[in-house]
Amino acid sequence: MANVTGLEGVVAADTDISLVDGENGRLVYRGYGAKELAVAKRFEEAAFLLWNGRLPERDELEQAEKRMATHRELPEPIARILDALPPAAPVMSALQTAIAALGALEGDQWPPTAARAERLTAIVPTIIAYWARKAKGLPAVQPEPRLGHAANYLYMLTGRRPEEAHVQALNAYLILCMEHGLNASTFAGRVILSTQSDMTSAVCGAVGAMKGPLHGGAPSEVVAMLEAIGTKERAEPWMRSVLERGGRLMGFGHRIYKTKDPRAEALREVTLRLTGRDPAFDLAVFVEQTAIRLLEEYKPGRRLYTNVEFYAAAILRAVRIPAELFTPTFTAGRMAGWTAHLLEQASVNRIFRPQSVYTGPMPLAEGGEPERNATR
Ligand SMILES: CC(C)(COP(=O)(O)OP(=O)(O)OC[C@H]1O[C@@H](n2cnc3c(N)ncnc32)[C@H](O)[C@@H]1OP(=O)(O)O)[C@@H](O)C(=O)NCCC(=O)NCCS
């Protein structure tokens, strides 16, 4: 059997959860366009959809929101464990430690349940906010039961009631991060769960995969670009000088999406609705329009469109989430997709066990010659 490096193109699972269609620029969550969900639904509704395969009725949503509000509280022993970690530890490591400790504290086990998915998804923003404030020497802010998932995250980070525009923007971002097929972290989680391990352990593995820069992304380069540009007047000369030097504009172009990335489109739509109320959004929209025009001029026919990193950076910057929290915030959204995949894996479970090809030395045979490796 041929070895496929990186398993590119290998189908490792059937899924009802999402379709990633790079040629046609479509991202579908259980029959609904992710873009439509992001602009019209709350995080809790979209997560319910991923876990249950259908949108909630009004009373089901109310119940789910109440449960998530309860689940958002950080147990005291987990806070103590976070306090014991060195402040310089990476936030993704702190998150992974806290989730693992939660499993030990609460005794998670096979098979995974939707209740556990809710519990884990609800608590992740609390852990991130607790850690972020601790790192700055600030006291923790308790979750506010009357606020939803996105609003609570901003509230716990800042201690202030967030602006509605910021809540809408972050809500859309979190929904668009929720799910993207069998990416490395989702696959890692499914592999762990396939051993009949518990959901918490699988999520810890997924967080570990997300921590790597090849997966968790680095929209901070886009932030650096937006900050270097600074004003609308500087946008065109700044980008022209990059393109003249053969450089690249950060946040444009994509290896898979050769048409518009649906996630970038959705984030732009949300951003446009909010433009005018926030100078950071306004600058991002202007920079994008200018960049598209200049890329067509300098790189005609290359099909270079805005990628998700551009608006991820623009939105996170505009809602005042610091760059070091970009990957954890992405993780907070992806929790819903991971846990949905873990429920799906359990429903069709067979342990993952691919093969490897031995390419090392063979023992010496009697004549002193290495034995032949008959498996190659
Ligand atoms: C995302 C990316 C790596 C995809 O690369 P790819 O599909 O393999 O495209 P290629 O690197 O083969 O580039 C194809 C052509 O488009 C140009 N191009 C691609 N992205 C560009 C960009 N963002 N700015 C300027 N030119 C770009 C290349 O210079 C190349 O031009 P050429 O044909 O004259 O040599 C690439 O578009 C890129 O580097 N984008 C900028 C970085 C970025 O946004 N990363 C996301 C995280 S911040």
Short mmCIF file of N, CA and C in Angstrom, two decimals, residues 87-232:
data_model
loop_
_atom_site.label_atom_id
_atom_site.label_comp_id
_atom_site.label_asym_id
_atom_site.label_seq_id
_atom_site.Cartn_x
_atom_site.Cartn_y
_atom_site.Cartn_z
N PRO A 87 3.17 31.90 35.29
CA PRO A 87 2.42 32.85 34.45
C PRO A 87 2.91 32.88 33.00
N ALA A 88 4.17 32.50 32.78
CA ALA A 88 4.70 32.56 31.40
C ALA A 88 4.31 31.33 30.58
N ALA A 89 3.62 30.37 31.18
CA ALA A 89 3.24 29.16 30.42
C ALA A 89 2.33 29.57 29.26
N PRO A 90 2.44 28.89 28.10
CA PRO A 90 1.56 29.26 26.99
C PRO A 90 0.10 29.04 27.37
N VAL A 91 -0.74 29.94 26.90
CA VAL A 91 -2.16 29.85 27.28
C VAL A 91 -2.79 28.54 26.81
N MET A 92 -2.35 28.00 25.66
CA MET A 92 -2.91 26.72 25.20
C MET A 92 -2.51 25.59 26.14
N SER A 93 -1.33 25.67 26.74
CA SER A 93 -0.93 24.64 27.70
C SER A 93 -1.77 24.75 28.97
N ALA A 94 -2.01 25.99 29.41
CA ALA A 94 -2.85 26.19 30.59
C ALA A 94 -4.27 25.65 30.33
N LEU A 95 -4.76 25.92 29.13
CA LEU A 95 -6.11 25.45 28.77
C LEU A 95 -6.17 23.92 28.79
N GLN A 96 -5.16 23.32 28.21
CA GLN A 96 -5.12 21.85 28.15
C GLN A 96 -5.05 21.26 29.57
N THR A 97 -4.23 21.87 30.42
CA THR A 97 -4.09 21.40 31.81
C THR A 97 -5.43 21.50 32.54
N ALA A 98 -6.09 22.63 32.38
CA ALA A 98 -7.36 22.85 33.09
C ALA A 98 -8.42 21.85 32.61
N ILE A 99 -8.45 21.59 31.31
CA ILE A 99 -9.46 20.65 30.79
C ILE A 99 -9.16 19.25 31.32
N ALA A 100 -7.88 18.86 31.30
CA ALA A 100 -7.52 17.53 31.81
C ALA A 100 -7.90 17.41 33.29
N ALA A 101 -7.64 18.47 34.04
CA ALA A 101 -7.96 18.45 35.48
C ALA A 101 -9.47 18.34 35.70
N LEU A 102 -10.21 18.99 34.83
CA LEU A 102 -11.68 18.93 34.93
C LEU A 102 -12.17 17.48 34.75
N GLY A 103 -11.52 16.77 33.82
CA GLY A 103 -11.88 15.36 33.60
C GLY A 103 -11.59 14.54 34.85
N ALA A 104 -10.44 14.81 35.49
CA ALA A 104 -10.08 14.07 36.71
C ALA A 104 -11.06 14.40 37.83
N LEU A 105 -11.43 15.68 37.89
CA LEU A 105 -12.32 16.14 38.97
C LEU A 105 -13.72 15.57 38.81
N GLU A 106 -14.19 15.55 37.58
CA GLU A 106 -15.60 15.19 37.37
C GLU A 106 -15.78 13.75 36.91
N GLY A 107 -14.68 13.06 36.60
CA GLY A 107 -14.79 11.64 36.28
C GLY A 107 -15.48 11.34 34.96
N ASP A 108 -14.94 11.88 33.89
CA ASP A 108 -15.53 11.63 32.57
C ASP A 108 -15.25 10.18 32.14
N GLN A 109 -16.13 9.62 31.34
CA GLN A 109 -15.89 8.26 30.84
C GLN A 109 -16.60 8.02 29.51
N TRP A 110 -16.20 6.92 28.84
CA TRP A 110 -16.88 6.46 27.63
C TRP A 110 -18.27 5.95 27.99
N PRO A 111 -19.29 6.11 27.15
CA PRO A 111 -19.30 6.83 25.88
C PRO A 111 -19.53 8.33 26.09
N PRO A 112 -19.11 9.16 25.11
CA PRO A 112 -19.31 10.61 25.24
C PRO A 112 -20.80 10.96 25.17
N THR A 113 -21.17 12.06 25.81
CA THR A 113 -22.57 12.50 25.80
C THR A 113 -22.66 13.97 25.36
N ALA A 114 -23.88 14.33 24.91
CA ALA A 114 -24.10 15.73 24.52
C ALA A 114 -23.97 16.63 25.76
N ALA A 115 -24.32 16.08 26.92
CA ALA A 115 -24.21 16.88 28.16
C ALA A 115 -22.74 17.24 28.43
N ARG A 116 -21.86 16.28 28.18
CA ARG A 116 -20.43 16.56 28.39
C ARG A 116 -19.92 17.56 27.35
N ALA A 117 -20.43 17.44 26.12
CA ALA A 117 -20.05 18.40 25.07
C ALA A 117 -20.42 19.81 25.50
N GLU A 118 -21.61 19.96 26.06
CA GLU A 118 -22.06 21.28 26.53
C GLU A 118 -21.16 21.78 27.66
N ARG A 119 -20.89 20.89 28.59
CA ARG A 119 -20.07 21.26 29.76
C ARG A 119 -18.70 21.78 29.32
N LEU A 120 -18.03 21.01 28.46
CA LEU A 120 -16.67 21.37 28.06
C LEU A 120 -16.67 22.64 27.21
N THR A 121 -17.64 22.73 26.30
CA THR A 121 -17.70 23.90 25.41
C THR A 121 -17.97 25.16 26.23
N ALA A 122 -18.86 25.03 27.21
CA ALA A 122 -19.25 26.21 28.00
C ALA A 122 -18.08 26.75 28.82
N ILE A 123 -17.25 25.85 29.31
CA ILE A 123 -16.25 26.31 30.29
C ILE A 123 -14.96 26.86 29.66
N VAL A 124 -14.73 26.55 28.40
CA VAL A 124 -13.44 26.96 27.79
C VAL A 124 -13.21 28.49 27.83
N PRO A 125 -14.19 29.32 27.45
CA PRO A 125 -13.93 30.77 27.55
C PRO A 125 -13.62 31.21 28.98
N THR A 126 -14.24 30.56 29.96
CA THR A 126 -13.97 30.94 31.36
C THR A 126 -12.51 30.66 31.69
N ILE A 127 -12.02 29.50 31.26
CA ILE A 127 -10.62 29.14 31.55
C ILE A 127 -9.69 30.15 30.87
N ILE A 128 -9.97 30.47 29.61
CA ILE A 128 -9.10 31.40 28.87
C ILE A 128 -9.09 32.77 29.57
N ALA A 129 -10.30 33.24 29.91
CA ALA A 129 -10.39 34.57 30.53
C ALA A 129 -9.70 34.58 31.89
N TYR A 130 -9.89 33.51 32.65
CA TYR A 130 -9.25 33.42 33.97
C TYR A 130 -7.74 33.54 33.81
N TRP A 131 -7.22 32.78 32.84
CA TRP A 131 -5.76 32.76 32.62
C TRP A 131 -5.26 34.12 32.13
N ALA A 132 -6.00 34.70 31.20
CA ALA A 132 -5.56 35.97 30.61
C ALA A 132 -5.51 37.07 31.67
N ARG A 133 -6.50 37.09 32.56
CA ARG A 133 -6.51 38.12 33.61
C ARG A 133 -5.42 37.86 34.65
N LYS A 134 -5.25 36.56 34.96
CA LYS A 134 -4.20 36.21 35.93
C LYS A 134 -2.84 36.66 35.39
N ALA A 135 -2.60 36.45 34.09
CA ALA A 135 -1.31 36.81 33.49
C ALA A 135 -1.04 38.31 33.63
N LYS A 136 -2.14 39.09 33.70
CA LYS A 136 -1.96 40.55 33.84
C LYS A 136 -2.06 40.99 35.29
N GLY A 137 -2.17 40.01 36.21
CA GLY A 137 -2.28 40.34 37.63
C GLY A 137 -3.65 40.88 38.00
N LEU A 138 -4.66 40.60 37.18
CA LEU A 138 -6.01 41.12 37.46
C LEU A 138 -6.88 40.03 38.11
N PRO A 139 -7.83 40.43 38.95
CA PRO A 139 -8.70 39.41 39.57
C PRO A 139 -9.66 38.81 38.54
N ALA A 140 -10.07 37.56 38.79
CA ALA A 140 -10.99 36.89 37.86
C ALA A 140 -12.35 37.58 37.87
N VAL A 141 -13.03 37.53 36.72
CA VAL A 141 -14.40 38.04 36.62
C VAL A 141 -15.32 36.84 36.49
N GLN A 142 -16.28 36.72 37.39
CA GLN A 142 -17.21 35.58 37.33
C GLN A 142 -18.13 35.72 36.12
N PRO A 143 -18.53 34.59 35.51
CA PRO A 143 -19.47 34.69 34.38
C PRO A 143 -20.79 35.33 34.82
N GLU A 144 -21.42 36.01 33.89
CA GLU A 144 -22.70 36.68 34.16
C GLU A 144 -23.81 35.81 33.55
N PRO A 145 -24.68 35.23 34.39
CA PRO A 145 -25.66 34.25 33.87
C PRO A 145 -26.61 34.81 32.82
N ARG A 146 -26.83 36.14 32.82
CA ARG A 146 -27.79 36.69 31.84
C ARG A 146 -27.16 36.93 30.47
N LEU A 147 -25.85 36.78 30.37
CA LEU A 147 -25.20 36.99 29.06
C LEU A 147 -24.99 35.67 28.34
N GLY A 148 -25.03 35.70 27.01
CA GLY A 148 -24.79 34.50 26.21
C GLY A 148 -23.31 34.17 26.12
N HIS A 149 -23.01 33.18 25.29
CA HIS A 149 -21.65 32.63 25.24
C HIS A 149 -20.62 33.67 24.79
N ALA A 150 -20.89 34.32 23.65
CA ALA A 150 -19.92 35.28 23.11
C ALA A 150 -19.79 36.48 24.05
N ALA A 151 -20.94 36.98 24.52
CA ALA A 151 -20.92 38.16 25.39
C ALA A 151 -20.18 37.86 26.68
N ASN A 152 -20.42 36.66 27.23
CA ASN A 152 -19.75 36.29 28.47
C ASN A 152 -18.24 36.26 28.32
N TYR A 153 -17.79 35.77 27.19
CA TYR A 153 -16.34 35.69 26.97
C TYR A 153 -15.73 37.10 27.07
N LEU A 154 -16.33 38.05 26.33
CA LEU A 154 -15.81 39.42 26.37
C LEU A 154 -15.92 40.00 27.78
N TYR A 155 -17.05 39.71 28.43
CA TYR A 155 -17.27 40.23 29.78
C TYR A 155 -16.22 39.69 30.75
N MET A 156 -15.97 38.38 30.67
CA MET A 156 -15.00 37.79 31.61
C MET A 156 -13.57 38.25 31.33
N LEU A 157 -13.31 38.63 30.07
CA LEU A 157 -11.97 39.14 29.74
C LEU A 157 -11.76 40.55 30.28
N THR A 158 -12.82 41.38 30.18
CA THR A 158 -12.63 42.81 30.48
C THR A 158 -13.26 43.26 31.79
N GLY A 159 -14.28 42.53 32.25
CA GLY A 159 -15.01 42.97 33.44
C GLY A 159 -16.04 44.04 33.11
N ARG A 160 -16.19 44.36 31.82
CA ARG A 160 -17.19 45.36 31.41
C ARG A 160 -18.22 44.72 30.50
N ARG A 161 -19.46 45.22 30.56
CA ARG A 161 -20.50 44.70 29.65
C ARG A 161 -20.12 45.07 28.23
N PRO A 162 -20.01 44.09 27.33
CA PRO A 162 -19.51 44.41 25.98
C PRO A 162 -20.55 45.13 25.13
N GLU A 163 -20.04 45.87 24.14
CA GLU A 163 -20.94 46.51 23.17
C GLU A 163 -21.61 45.44 22.32
N GLU A 164 -22.86 45.71 21.93
CA GLU A 164 -23.61 44.72 21.16
C GLU A 164 -22.91 44.41 19.82
N ALA A 165 -22.33 45.44 19.21
CA ALA A 165 -21.63 45.22 17.93
C ALA A 165 -20.48 44.24 18.12
N HIS A 166 -19.79 44.35 19.21
CA HIS A 166 -18.66 43.44 19.46
C HIS A 166 -19.16 42.03 19.73
N VAL A 167 -20.27 41.93 20.44
CA VAL A 167 -20.84 40.59 20.73
C VAL A 167 -21.23 39.91 19.42
N GLN A 168 -21.91 40.65 18.55
CA GLN A 168 -22.34 40.07 17.26
C GLN A 168 -21.14 39.62 16.43
N ALA A 169 -20.10 40.44 16.42
CA ALA A 169 -18.92 40.11 15.62
C ALA A 169 -18.24 38.86 16.17
N LEU A 170 -18.06 38.81 17.47
CA LEU A 170 -17.40 37.64 18.06
C LEU A 170 -18.26 36.39 17.92
N ASN A 171 -19.57 36.56 18.08
CA ASN A 171 -20.49 35.42 17.92
C ASN A 171 -20.34 34.81 16.52
N ALA A 172 -20.31 35.68 15.51
CA ALA A 172 -20.16 35.20 14.12
C ALA A 172 -18.81 34.51 13.95
N TYR A 173 -17.78 35.10 14.51
CA TYR A 173 -16.44 34.50 14.40
C TYR A 173 -16.42 33.11 15.02
N LEU A 174 -16.99 33.00 16.22
CA LEU A 174 -16.96 31.71 16.92
C LEU A 174 -17.73 30.65 16.14
N ILE A 175 -18.84 31.03 15.53
CA ILE A 175 -19.62 30.06 14.74
C ILE A 175 -18.81 29.62 13.52
N LEU A 176 -18.12 30.57 12.89
CA LEU A 176 -17.36 30.21 11.69
C LEU A 176 -16.11 29.38 12.01
N CYS A 177 -15.68 29.42 13.25
CA CYS A 177 -14.53 28.59 13.67
C CYS A 177 -14.95 27.20 14.09
N MET A 178 -16.23 27.01 14.28
CA MET A 178 -16.71 25.78 14.92
C MET A 178 -16.24 24.50 14.25
N GLU A 179 -16.24 24.52 12.92
CA GLU A 179 -16.13 23.23 12.26
C GLU A 179 -15.50 23.40 10.88
N HIS A 180 -14.58 22.48 10.55
CA HIS A 180 -13.96 22.52 9.22
C HIS A 180 -13.48 21.14 8.82
N GLY A 181 -14.37 20.15 8.91
CA GLY A 181 -14.05 18.81 8.43
C GLY A 181 -13.00 18.11 9.27
N LEU A 182 -12.28 17.20 8.60
CA LEU A 182 -11.34 16.34 9.34
C LEU A 182 -9.95 16.97 9.38
N ASN A 183 -9.88 18.16 9.98
CA ASN A 183 -8.59 18.84 10.15
C ASN A 183 -7.78 18.10 11.22
N ALA A 184 -6.52 18.54 11.43
CA ALA A 184 -5.60 17.78 12.30
C ALA A 184 -6.14 17.60 13.72
N SER A 185 -6.70 18.66 14.31
CA SER A 185 -7.13 18.54 15.71
C SER A 185 -8.38 17.67 15.83
N THR A 186 -9.29 17.82 14.89
CA THR A 186 -10.52 17.01 14.93
C THR A 186 -10.16 15.54 14.74
N PHE A 187 -9.23 15.29 13.82
CA PHE A 187 -8.80 13.91 13.58
C PHE A 187 -8.12 13.35 14.83
N ALA A 188 -7.24 14.17 15.43
CA ALA A 188 -6.55 13.73 16.66
C ALA A 188 -7.57 13.34 17.72
N GLY A 189 -8.59 14.17 17.88
CA GLY A 189 -9.62 13.88 18.88
C GLY A 189 -10.36 12.60 18.56
N ARG A 190 -10.70 12.39 17.29
CA ARG A 190 -11.44 11.18 16.92
C ARG A 190 -10.58 9.93 17.14
N VAL A 191 -9.28 10.06 16.86
CA VAL A 191 -8.38 8.91 17.07
C VAL A 191 -8.36 8.53 18.55
N ILE A 192 -8.24 9.53 19.41
CA ILE A 192 -8.20 9.25 20.85
C ILE A 192 -9.52 8.62 21.30
N LEU A 193 -10.62 9.22 20.86
CA LEU A 193 -11.91 8.68 21.30
C LEU A 193 -12.14 7.25 20.79
N SER A 194 -11.55 6.95 19.62
CA SER A 194 -11.80 5.63 19.02
C SER A 194 -11.24 4.49 19.87
N THR A 195 -10.38 4.82 20.86
CA THR A 195 -9.89 3.78 21.77
C THR A 195 -10.89 3.54 22.91
N GLN A 196 -12.05 4.18 22.83
CA GLN A 196 -13.06 4.21 23.90
C GLN A 196 -12.55 4.99 25.11
N SER A 197 -11.69 5.95 24.84
CA SER A 197 -11.31 6.89 25.89
C SER A 197 -12.45 7.90 26.06
N ASP A 198 -12.34 8.77 27.05
CA ASP A 198 -13.43 9.70 27.34
C ASP A 198 -13.31 10.99 26.51
N MET A 199 -14.41 11.72 26.47
CA MET A 199 -14.46 12.95 25.66
C MET A 199 -13.44 13.98 26.13
N THR A 200 -13.25 14.10 27.44
CA THR A 200 -12.31 15.11 27.96
C THR A 200 -10.89 14.81 27.48
N SER A 201 -10.50 13.54 27.51
CA SER A 201 -9.15 13.18 27.05
C SER A 201 -9.00 13.50 25.57
N ALA A 202 -10.03 13.21 24.79
CA ALA A 202 -9.97 13.48 23.36
C ALA A 202 -9.85 14.98 23.09
N VAL A 203 -10.57 15.78 23.87
CA VAL A 203 -10.50 17.24 23.68
C VAL A 203 -9.10 17.74 24.06
N CYS A 204 -8.51 17.16 25.12
CA CYS A 204 -7.14 17.56 25.50
C CYS A 204 -6.18 17.32 24.34
N GLY A 205 -6.32 16.17 23.67
CA GLY A 205 -5.47 15.86 22.53
C GLY A 205 -5.70 16.86 21.39
N ALA A 206 -6.95 17.20 21.17
CA ALA A 206 -7.28 18.15 20.11
C ALA A 206 -6.67 19.53 20.41
N VAL A 207 -6.71 19.93 21.69
CA VAL A 207 -6.12 21.22 22.07
C VAL A 207 -4.61 21.17 21.78
N GLY A 208 -3.98 20.03 22.08
CA GLY A 208 -2.55 19.88 21.81
C GLY A 208 -2.26 20.04 20.33
N ALA A 209 -3.12 19.49 19.48
CA ALA A 209 -2.92 19.62 18.02
C ALA A 209 -3.13 21.07 17.58
N MET A 210 -4.11 21.70 18.17
CA MET A 210 -4.41 23.09 17.79
C MET A 210 -3.30 24.06 18.19
N LYS A 211 -2.54 23.66 19.20
CA LYS A 211 -1.48 24.55 19.70
C LYS A 211 -0.39 24.79 18.66
N GLY A 212 -0.19 23.82 17.76
CA GLY A 212 0.89 23.95 16.78
C GLY A 212 0.62 25.06 15.77
N PRO A 213 1.66 25.83 15.40
CA PRO A 213 1.43 26.97 14.49
C PRO A 213 0.94 26.57 13.10
N LEU A 214 1.17 25.32 12.69
CA LEU A 214 0.68 24.94 11.36
C LEU A 214 -0.83 24.77 11.36
N HIS A 215 -1.41 24.66 12.53
CA HIS A 215 -2.86 24.46 12.59
C HIS A 215 -3.57 25.68 13.18
N GLY A 216 -3.12 26.10 14.35
CA GLY A 216 -3.83 27.17 15.07
C GLY A 216 -3.81 28.52 14.37
N GLY A 217 -2.98 28.64 13.34
CA GLY A 217 -3.00 29.86 12.54
C GLY A 217 -2.28 31.00 13.23
N ALA A 218 -2.00 32.00 12.46
CA ALA A 218 -1.30 33.15 13.03
C ALA A 218 -1.85 34.43 12.43
N PRO A 219 -3.12 34.75 12.72
CA PRO A 219 -3.66 35.99 12.14
C PRO A 219 -2.92 37.22 12.66
N SER A 220 -1.97 37.01 13.59
CA SER A 220 -1.26 38.18 14.12
C SER A 220 -0.47 38.90 13.03
N GLU A 221 -0.11 38.16 11.95
CA GLU A 221 0.61 38.84 10.85
C GLU A 221 -0.30 39.86 10.16
N VAL A 222 -1.59 39.51 10.12
CA VAL A 222 -2.55 40.45 9.53
C VAL A 222 -2.68 41.67 10.45
N VAL A 223 -2.73 41.42 11.74
CA VAL A 223 -2.81 42.54 12.69
C VAL A 223 -1.61 43.45 12.52
N ALA A 224 -0.43 42.84 12.36
CA ALA A 224 0.78 43.65 12.19
C ALA A 224 0.64 44.51 10.94
N MET A 225 0.08 43.93 9.86
CA MET A 225 -0.08 44.69 8.62
C MET A 225 -1.07 45.85 8.85
N LEU A 226 -2.21 45.55 9.46
CA LEU A 226 -3.21 46.61 9.68
C LEU A 226 -2.63 47.71 10.57
N GLU A 227 -1.83 47.31 11.54
CA GLU A 227 -1.25 48.32 12.43
C GLU A 227 -0.20 49.15 11.71
N ALA A 228 0.58 48.49 10.83
CA ALA A 228 1.58 49.24 10.06
C ALA A 228 0.90 50.21 9.10
N ILE A 229 -0.24 49.82 8.54
CA ILE A 229 -0.96 50.71 7.61
C ILE A 229 -1.55 51.89 8.40
N GLY A 230 -2.27 51.56 9.46
CA GLY A 230 -2.71 52.59 10.41
C GLY A 230 -3.88 53.46 9.98
N THR A 231 -3.79 54.06 8.77
CA THR A 231 -4.88 54.95 8.32
C THR A 231 -5.25 54.62 6.88
N LYS A 232 -6.46 55.03 6.47
CA LYS A 232 -6.92 54.78 5.10
C LYS A 232 -5.98 55.41 4.07
#
